[in-house]
Amino acid sequence: MNNLASLLKNKNKFLILGCGFTGGFFAKTIRKLGFTVLTSSRSNNKDPNSFVFDSEKGIVPNEKFFDGVTHILSCIPPDKNGNDPVLGSLRNKLQSLSLEWIGYLSTTGVYGNTKGDWVCETDQPNPFQKRSHKRLNCEKEWLNSDLPVQIFRLPGIYGPGRSTFDAIKNKRIRVITKKDQVFSRIHVADIANAIIYILQNRNSLEFHQIINIADDEPCSQIEVIQYCYDLLNLKMPKPILFEDAKKELSPIAQSFWIENRRVSNKLLCEKLGYKLIYKNYKMGLKNCFLNS
Ligand SMILES: NC(=O)c1ccc[n+]([C@@H]2O[C@H](COP(=O)([O-])OP(=O)(O)OC[C@H]3O[C@@H](n4cnc5c(N)ncnc54)[C@H](OP(=O)(O)O)[C@@H]3O)[C@@H](O)[C@H]2O)c1
């Protein structure tokens, strides 16, 4: 990590818009490298490096927070109309800055359902869910914004404090199985690290405007759950078939089981040379287990 720090120029000042799970982890990681990082949330808090931004309430950050900003990471999802909250509120402001880079966190939901086939960045997006249509619209807004944006498409994000262990602990776990169904996932530390790697190597790597960040091994949800129960030394409850469980699931929970795809990380890991910290769910969940 210290090598990364020395290669990123110290004058860089980062603004993280939407300091939730991933934004918070990225902020913590990059701060450890010695960078100035300001973060947004929708409510006031005691952190002196945090400011309020709420597009729905029309609360925009004071001008002073943008002074000297060179890098922005947006972790804010589309608004209810499918527009990007950051561009809707801050487009002119961002265009007036001397920005070197903007990262936008998107989702692999834009690829739609490939019935288990692999998807990569050159595949035509084919969103199925309404939320994925909204997301693709936001990607387009960013791509047409004339800002120096790079889009990162993410599958299910997990990490310490947000993993199957937490679902088991909070008794929110649903042990469901569906034949041939797989999910792709990514540990939050690999999102932060991959983005830092790309920034660090910007001058030597070919630029790609859209990059998937996913681990090497898409797999069934039941394998992940079984592994967590094994690590906890507990007996996993008997799995319920998706068809039987479905009537009790919320529409949003059901919607995750409708799509089935394997997200390729070949661009990131083979072409661009990023080395995953957690290549698969076992490595990532061990980290969550040790840090829970
Ligand atoms: N979770 C996943 O598995 C997953 C998978 C793929 C992609 N993604 C996408 O990747 C991004 C980061 O995910 P995450 O799970 O880390 O997100 P998260 O924890 O839900 O954080 C989202 C952040 O956006 C802020 N926000 C939401 N609406 C806003 C608005 N209208 N105005 C200003 N700020 C707003 C939230 O503010 P507060 O801090 O005040 O709540 C929060 O800081 C999101 O766009 C998410 O949709 C997530």
Short mmCIF file of C-alpha atoms and ligand atoms in Angstrom, two decimals:
data_model
loop_
_atom_site.label_atom_id
_atom_site.label_comp_id
_atom_site.label_asym_id
_atom_site.label_seq_id
_atom_site.Cartn_x
_atom_site.Cartn_y
_atom_site.Cartn_z
CA MET A 1 0.00 0.00 0.00
CA ASN A 2 2.79 2.47 0.82
CA ASN A 3 4.11 2.04 -2.71
CA LEU A 4 0.73 3.10 -3.95
CA ALA A 5 0.87 6.18 -1.75
CA SER A 6 4.21 7.25 -3.07
CA LEU A 7 2.98 6.91 -6.64
CA LEU A 8 -0.18 8.97 -6.15
CA LYS A 9 0.71 12.63 -5.99
CA ASN A 10 0.18 14.19 -2.58
CA LYS A 11 -1.54 17.26 -3.91
CA ASN A 12 -4.58 15.11 -4.69
CA LYS A 13 -7.73 15.92 -2.78
CA PHE A 14 -10.59 13.44 -2.88
CA LEU A 15 -14.29 14.08 -2.49
CA ILE A 16 -16.37 10.99 -1.80
CA LEU A 17 -20.01 11.63 -2.64
CA GLY A 18 -22.15 9.15 -0.71
CA CYS A 19 -20.05 7.84 2.14
CA GLY A 20 -21.97 4.62 2.79
CA PHE A 21 -20.45 1.14 2.94
CA THR A 22 -18.15 1.36 -0.09
CA GLY A 23 -17.55 5.10 0.00
CA GLY A 24 -16.64 4.83 3.69
CA PHE A 25 -14.21 1.99 3.05
CA PHE A 26 -12.61 3.84 0.15
CA ALA A 27 -12.28 7.01 2.26
CA LYS A 28 -10.64 5.08 5.10
CA THR A 29 -8.22 3.34 2.73
CA ILE A 30 -7.12 6.42 0.89
CA ARG A 31 -6.82 8.46 4.10
CA LYS A 32 -4.43 5.83 5.45
CA LEU A 33 -2.27 6.62 2.42
CA GLY A 34 -2.10 10.23 3.55
CA PHE A 35 -4.59 11.94 1.27
CA THR A 36 -7.06 14.67 2.08
CA VAL A 37 -10.51 13.16 1.83
CA LEU A 38 -13.86 14.87 2.34
CA THR A 39 -17.04 12.82 2.40
CA SER A 40 -20.76 13.48 2.04
CA SER A 41 -23.79 12.11 3.80
CA ARG A 42 -27.44 13.16 3.94
CA SER A 43 -27.36 14.06 7.61
CA ASN A 44 -25.10 16.07 9.87
CA ASN A 45 -22.49 14.18 11.83
CA LYS A 46 -19.53 15.02 14.03
CA ASP A 47 -16.85 14.16 11.47
CA PRO A 48 -15.13 17.45 10.56
CA ASN A 49 -14.26 16.00 7.14
CA SER A 50 -17.89 15.28 6.33
CA PHE A 51 -20.44 17.61 4.76
CA VAL A 52 -24.13 17.32 3.96
CA PHE A 53 -25.33 16.61 0.44
CA ASP A 54 -28.91 15.54 -0.16
CA SER A 55 -30.11 15.91 -3.73
CA GLU A 56 -33.72 15.18 -2.80
CA LYS A 57 -33.85 17.95 -0.23
CA GLY A 58 -31.84 20.28 -2.46
CA ILE A 59 -29.01 20.54 0.10
CA VAL A 60 -25.77 21.08 -1.80
CA PRO A 61 -22.29 21.40 -0.29
CA ASN A 62 -20.80 24.79 0.46
CA GLU A 63 -18.35 26.07 -2.19
CA LYS A 64 -15.42 25.74 0.23
CA PHE A 65 -15.57 21.94 0.13
CA PHE A 66 -14.70 21.96 -3.57
CA ASP A 67 -11.53 24.04 -3.16
CA GLY A 68 -8.58 22.17 -4.66
CA VAL A 69 -10.53 18.97 -5.33
CA THR A 70 -8.80 16.83 -7.99
CA HIS A 71 -10.61 13.48 -7.64
CA ILE A 72 -14.24 12.55 -6.98
CA LEU A 73 -15.80 9.15 -6.32
CA SER A 74 -19.58 8.99 -6.60
CA CYS A 75 -21.23 6.14 -4.72
CA ILE A 76 -24.78 7.50 -4.93
CA PRO A 77 -27.47 5.40 -6.63
CA PRO A 78 -29.94 6.78 -9.22
CA ASP A 79 -32.85 8.90 -7.97
CA LYS A 80 -36.40 7.62 -8.23
CA ASN A 81 -36.78 9.00 -11.76
CA GLY A 82 -33.61 7.26 -12.93
CA ASN A 83 -31.45 10.36 -13.04
CA ASP A 84 -28.09 10.80 -11.44
CA PRO A 85 -28.39 12.81 -8.19
CA VAL A 86 -24.85 14.19 -8.44
CA LEU A 87 -25.17 15.44 -12.00
CA GLY A 88 -28.67 16.72 -11.29
CA SER A 89 -27.41 18.93 -8.45
CA LEU A 90 -23.74 19.56 -9.09
CA ARG A 91 -23.05 19.26 -12.83
CA ASN A 92 -22.10 22.94 -13.34
CA LYS A 93 -20.00 22.97 -10.20
CA LEU A 94 -18.07 19.85 -11.24
CA GLN A 95 -17.55 21.20 -14.74
CA SER A 96 -16.03 24.37 -13.28
CA LEU A 97 -13.35 22.43 -11.33
CA SER A 98 -9.95 21.28 -12.59
CA LEU A 99 -10.75 17.62 -12.01
CA GLU A 100 -8.30 14.91 -12.95
CA TRP A 101 -10.69 12.02 -12.45
CA ILE A 102 -14.21 11.03 -11.41
CA GLY A 103 -15.09 7.48 -10.50
CA TYR A 104 -18.73 6.38 -10.70
CA LEU A 105 -19.87 3.20 -8.95
CA SER A 106 -22.43 1.40 -11.10
CA THR A 107 -23.81 -2.12 -11.06
CA THR A 108 -23.47 -5.24 -13.18
CA GLY A 109 -27.28 -5.28 -13.20
CA VAL A 110 -27.01 -3.28 -16.45
CA TYR A 111 -26.00 -6.52 -18.22
CA GLY A 112 -29.36 -8.13 -17.43
CA ASN A 113 -29.99 -11.86 -17.38
CA THR A 114 -27.48 -14.00 -19.31
CA LYS A 115 -28.82 -17.30 -17.92
CA GLY A 116 -25.49 -18.02 -16.28
CA ASP A 117 -23.22 -16.92 -19.13
CA TRP A 118 -20.21 -14.69 -18.58
CA VAL A 119 -20.53 -10.96 -19.25
CA CYS A 120 -17.77 -8.49 -19.96
CA GLU A 121 -17.49 -4.78 -20.61
CA THR A 122 -17.79 -5.06 -24.39
CA ASP A 123 -21.15 -6.85 -24.12
CA GLN A 124 -24.11 -4.69 -24.94
CA PRO A 125 -26.00 -3.79 -21.73
CA ASN A 126 -29.41 -5.41 -21.68
CA PRO A 127 -31.06 -4.35 -18.41
CA PHE A 128 -34.09 -6.27 -17.29
CA GLN A 129 -35.01 -4.74 -13.94
CA LYS A 130 -36.42 -1.22 -13.77
CA ARG A 131 -33.63 -0.22 -11.40
CA SER A 132 -31.04 -1.41 -13.93
CA HIS A 133 -32.61 0.71 -16.68
CA LYS A 134 -32.26 3.67 -14.29
CA ARG A 135 -28.65 2.76 -13.65
CA LEU A 136 -27.83 2.52 -17.33
CA ASN A 137 -29.40 5.94 -17.80
CA CYS A 138 -27.12 7.34 -15.08
CA GLU A 139 -24.08 5.76 -16.75
CA LYS A 140 -25.11 7.49 -20.00
CA GLU A 141 -25.51 10.81 -18.20
CA TRP A 142 -21.99 10.48 -16.82
CA LEU A 143 -20.54 9.41 -20.18
CA ASN A 144 -22.16 12.44 -21.84
CA SER A 145 -21.13 14.87 -19.11
CA ASP A 146 -17.77 15.96 -20.59
CA LEU A 147 -16.26 15.12 -17.21
CA PRO A 148 -13.23 12.78 -16.87
CA VAL A 149 -15.34 9.86 -15.67
CA GLN A 150 -14.50 6.20 -15.26
CA ILE A 151 -17.32 3.76 -14.48
CA PHE A 152 -16.92 0.73 -12.24
CA ARG A 153 -19.59 -1.95 -12.56
CA LEU A 154 -20.01 -3.89 -9.33
CA PRO A 155 -21.80 -7.15 -8.43
CA GLY A 156 -22.93 -7.93 -4.84
CA ILE A 157 -20.69 -6.02 -2.42
CA TYR A 158 -19.72 -7.60 0.89
CA GLY A 159 -17.16 -7.05 3.59
CA PRO A 160 -16.77 -6.85 7.37
CA GLY A 161 -20.10 -5.63 8.79
CA ARG A 162 -22.04 -6.54 5.64
CA SER A 163 -21.84 -10.22 4.83
CA THR A 164 -23.65 -13.51 5.24
CA PHE A 165 -22.27 -13.66 8.81
CA ASP A 166 -24.25 -10.53 9.66
CA ALA A 167 -27.37 -12.03 8.10
CA ILE A 168 -26.90 -15.18 10.21
CA LYS A 169 -26.21 -13.15 13.35
CA ASN A 170 -29.25 -10.91 12.81
CA LYS A 171 -31.42 -13.91 11.95
CA ARG A 172 -32.16 -12.45 8.53
CA ILE A 173 -30.64 -15.38 6.70
CA ARG A 174 -32.77 -17.21 4.14
CA VAL A 175 -31.32 -20.53 3.17
CA ILE A 176 -32.63 -20.74 -0.37
CA THR A 177 -31.40 -22.81 -3.26
CA LYS A 178 -32.14 -22.55 -6.98
CA LYS A 179 -30.75 -24.96 -9.54
CA ASP A 180 -27.91 -23.59 -11.69
CA GLN A 181 -28.23 -20.11 -10.14
CA VAL A 182 -24.99 -18.24 -9.50
CA PHE A 183 -24.13 -14.79 -8.20
CA SER A 184 -21.00 -12.73 -8.67
CA ARG A 185 -19.63 -10.77 -5.75
CA ILE A 186 -16.79 -8.53 -4.66
CA HIS A 187 -15.17 -7.77 -1.32
CA VAL A 188 -15.27 -4.04 -0.53
CA ALA A 189 -11.49 -3.96 0.00
CA ASP A 190 -10.97 -5.08 -3.59
CA ILE A 191 -13.18 -2.26 -4.86
CA ALA A 192 -11.06 0.30 -3.01
CA ASN A 193 -7.78 -1.35 -3.89
CA ALA A 194 -8.62 -1.87 -7.57
CA ILE A 195 -9.61 1.77 -7.98
CA ILE A 196 -6.43 2.93 -6.26
CA TYR A 197 -4.42 0.57 -8.49
CA ILE A 198 -6.02 2.06 -11.60
CA LEU A 199 -5.35 5.61 -10.40
CA GLN A 200 -1.80 4.77 -9.47
CA ASN A 201 -1.09 3.27 -12.90
CA ARG A 202 -3.09 5.71 -15.00
CA ASN A 203 -0.12 6.82 -17.05
CA SER A 204 1.05 3.33 -17.95
CA LEU A 205 -2.26 1.48 -18.39
CA GLU A 206 -4.55 1.73 -21.39
CA PHE A 207 -7.59 3.81 -20.36
CA HIS A 208 -10.90 1.98 -20.14
CA GLN A 209 -13.99 3.98 -19.39
CA ILE A 210 -15.97 1.02 -18.06
CA ILE A 211 -14.45 -1.66 -15.84
CA ASN A 212 -16.03 -4.58 -13.98
CA ILE A 213 -14.72 -5.24 -10.48
CA ALA A 214 -15.68 -8.79 -9.51
CA ASP A 215 -13.92 -11.74 -7.95
CA ASP A 216 -12.77 -14.85 -9.82
CA GLU A 217 -15.47 -17.28 -8.74
CA PRO A 218 -19.17 -16.60 -9.23
CA CYS A 219 -21.01 -19.32 -7.32
CA SER A 220 -24.32 -20.31 -5.80
CA GLN A 221 -25.61 -18.55 -2.71
CA ILE A 222 -26.00 -21.85 -0.89
CA GLU A 223 -22.25 -22.55 -1.16
CA VAL A 224 -21.56 -19.21 0.50
CA ILE A 225 -24.08 -19.81 3.28
CA GLN A 226 -22.81 -23.33 3.90
CA TYR A 227 -19.24 -22.02 4.16
CA CYS A 228 -20.27 -19.41 6.74
CA TYR A 229 -22.10 -21.98 8.87
CA ASP A 230 -19.04 -24.22 8.68
CA LEU A 231 -16.75 -21.41 9.84
CA LEU A 232 -19.15 -20.66 12.69
CA ASN A 233 -19.22 -24.36 13.50
CA LEU A 234 -23.01 -24.32 13.30
CA LYS A 235 -25.41 -26.56 11.41
CA MET A 236 -26.97 -24.92 8.39
CA PRO A 237 -30.79 -25.09 8.34
CA LYS A 238 -32.30 -27.23 5.58
CA PRO A 239 -32.34 -25.26 2.30
CA ILE A 240 -35.70 -24.22 0.84
CA LEU A 241 -36.25 -24.39 -2.90
CA PHE A 242 -36.58 -20.93 -4.44
CA GLU A 243 -39.94 -21.87 -5.97
CA ASP A 244 -41.28 -22.63 -2.47
CA ALA A 245 -39.61 -19.65 -0.79
CA LYS A 246 -40.55 -17.10 -3.39
CA LYS A 247 -44.04 -16.25 -2.11
CA GLU A 248 -42.55 -15.10 1.19
CA LEU A 249 -39.86 -12.93 -0.39
CA SER A 250 -40.28 -9.21 -0.95
CA PRO A 251 -40.41 -8.13 -4.62
CA ILE A 252 -36.87 -6.75 -4.31
CA ALA A 253 -35.54 -10.00 -2.78
CA GLN A 254 -37.29 -12.00 -5.52
CA SER A 255 -35.82 -9.79 -8.22
CA PHE A 256 -32.26 -10.80 -7.30
CA TRP A 257 -33.07 -14.43 -8.11
CA ILE A 258 -34.50 -13.64 -11.53
CA GLU A 259 -31.14 -12.79 -13.06
CA ASN A 260 -28.30 -15.24 -13.44
CA ARG A 261 -24.91 -14.15 -14.77
CA ARG A 262 -21.20 -14.57 -14.28
CA VAL A 263 -19.30 -11.29 -14.30
CA SER A 264 -15.89 -11.42 -15.95
CA ASN A 265 -12.95 -9.59 -14.36
CA LYS A 266 -10.57 -10.34 -17.25
CA LEU A 267 -10.18 -6.71 -18.23
CA LEU A 268 -9.25 -5.68 -14.68
CA CYS A 269 -7.22 -8.70 -13.64
CA GLU A 270 -5.65 -9.96 -16.88
CA LYS A 271 -5.39 -6.95 -19.19
CA LEU A 272 -4.83 -4.28 -16.54
CA GLY A 273 -2.98 -6.57 -14.15
CA TYR A 274 -4.83 -5.95 -10.88
CA LYS A 275 -4.26 -8.70 -8.31
CA LEU A 276 -7.33 -9.42 -6.22
CA ILE A 277 -6.85 -9.51 -2.45
CA TYR A 278 -9.82 -11.88 -2.13
CA LYS A 279 -10.03 -14.06 -5.24
CA ASN A 280 -13.12 -15.90 -4.09
CA TYR A 281 -15.84 -15.91 -1.43
CA LYS A 282 -13.88 -18.24 0.84
CA MET A 283 -10.94 -15.86 1.12
CA GLY A 284 -13.22 -12.84 1.48
CA LEU A 285 -15.47 -14.42 4.06
CA LYS A 286 -12.55 -15.58 6.14
CA ASN A 287 -11.57 -11.92 6.37
CA CYS A 288 -15.14 -11.01 7.41
CA PHE A 289 -15.15 -13.82 9.98
CA LEU A 290 -11.90 -12.62 11.53
CA ASN A 291 -13.12 -9.02 11.60
CA SER A 292 -16.67 -9.55 12.82
N1 LIG B 1 -24.69 -3.02 -2.20
C1 LIG B 1 -24.41 -3.74 -3.28
O1 LIG B 1 -24.29 -4.98 -3.23
C2 LIG B 1 -24.18 -3.04 -4.59
C3 LIG B 1 -23.89 -3.79 -5.71
C4 LIG B 1 -23.59 -3.14 -6.91
C5 LIG B 1 -23.63 -1.75 -6.98
N2 LIG B 1 -23.97 -1.03 -5.87
C6 LIG B 1 -23.98 0.44 -6.00
O2 LIG B 1 -22.69 0.91 -5.64
C7 LIG B 1 -22.81 2.16 -4.93
C8 LIG B 1 -22.23 2.00 -3.53
O3 LIG B 1 -22.90 0.94 -2.88
P1 LIG B 1 -22.99 0.86 -1.30
O4 LIG B 1 -23.68 -0.43 -0.99
O5 LIG B 1 -21.69 1.17 -0.70
O6 LIG B 1 -24.01 2.07 -1.02
P2 LIG B 1 -24.62 2.60 0.36
O7 LIG B 1 -23.92 2.03 1.53
O8 LIG B 1 -26.11 2.42 0.28
O9 LIG B 1 -24.30 4.18 0.25
C9 LIG B 1 -24.98 5.01 -0.63
C10 LIG B 1 -24.61 6.44 -0.28
O10 LIG B 1 -25.36 7.33 -1.13
C11 LIG B 1 -25.91 8.38 -0.33
N3 LIG B 1 -27.12 8.85 -0.98
C12 LIG B 1 -28.20 8.10 -1.34
N4 LIG B 1 -29.11 8.88 -1.95
C13 LIG B 1 -28.62 10.16 -1.94
C14 LIG B 1 -29.10 11.40 -2.41
N5 LIG B 1 -30.29 11.51 -3.00
N6 LIG B 1 -28.35 12.51 -2.23
C15 LIG B 1 -27.12 12.42 -1.63
N7 LIG B 1 -26.61 11.25 -1.17
C16 LIG B 1 -27.36 10.14 -1.33
C17 LIG B 1 -26.13 7.76 1.03
O11 LIG B 1 -26.18 8.77 2.00
P3 LIG B 1 -26.29 8.44 3.60
O12 LIG B 1 -24.89 8.10 4.02
O13 LIG B 1 -26.79 9.68 4.21
O14 LIG B 1 -27.25 7.27 3.70
C18 LIG B 1 -24.92 6.85 1.16
O15 LIG B 1 -23.82 7.58 1.67
C19 LIG B 1 -24.30 2.51 -4.93
O16 LIG B 1 -24.59 3.29 -6.07
C20 LIG B 1 -24.94 1.15 -5.07
O17 LIG B 1 -26.25 1.23 -5.63
C21 LIG B 1 -24.23 -1.64 -4.69
#
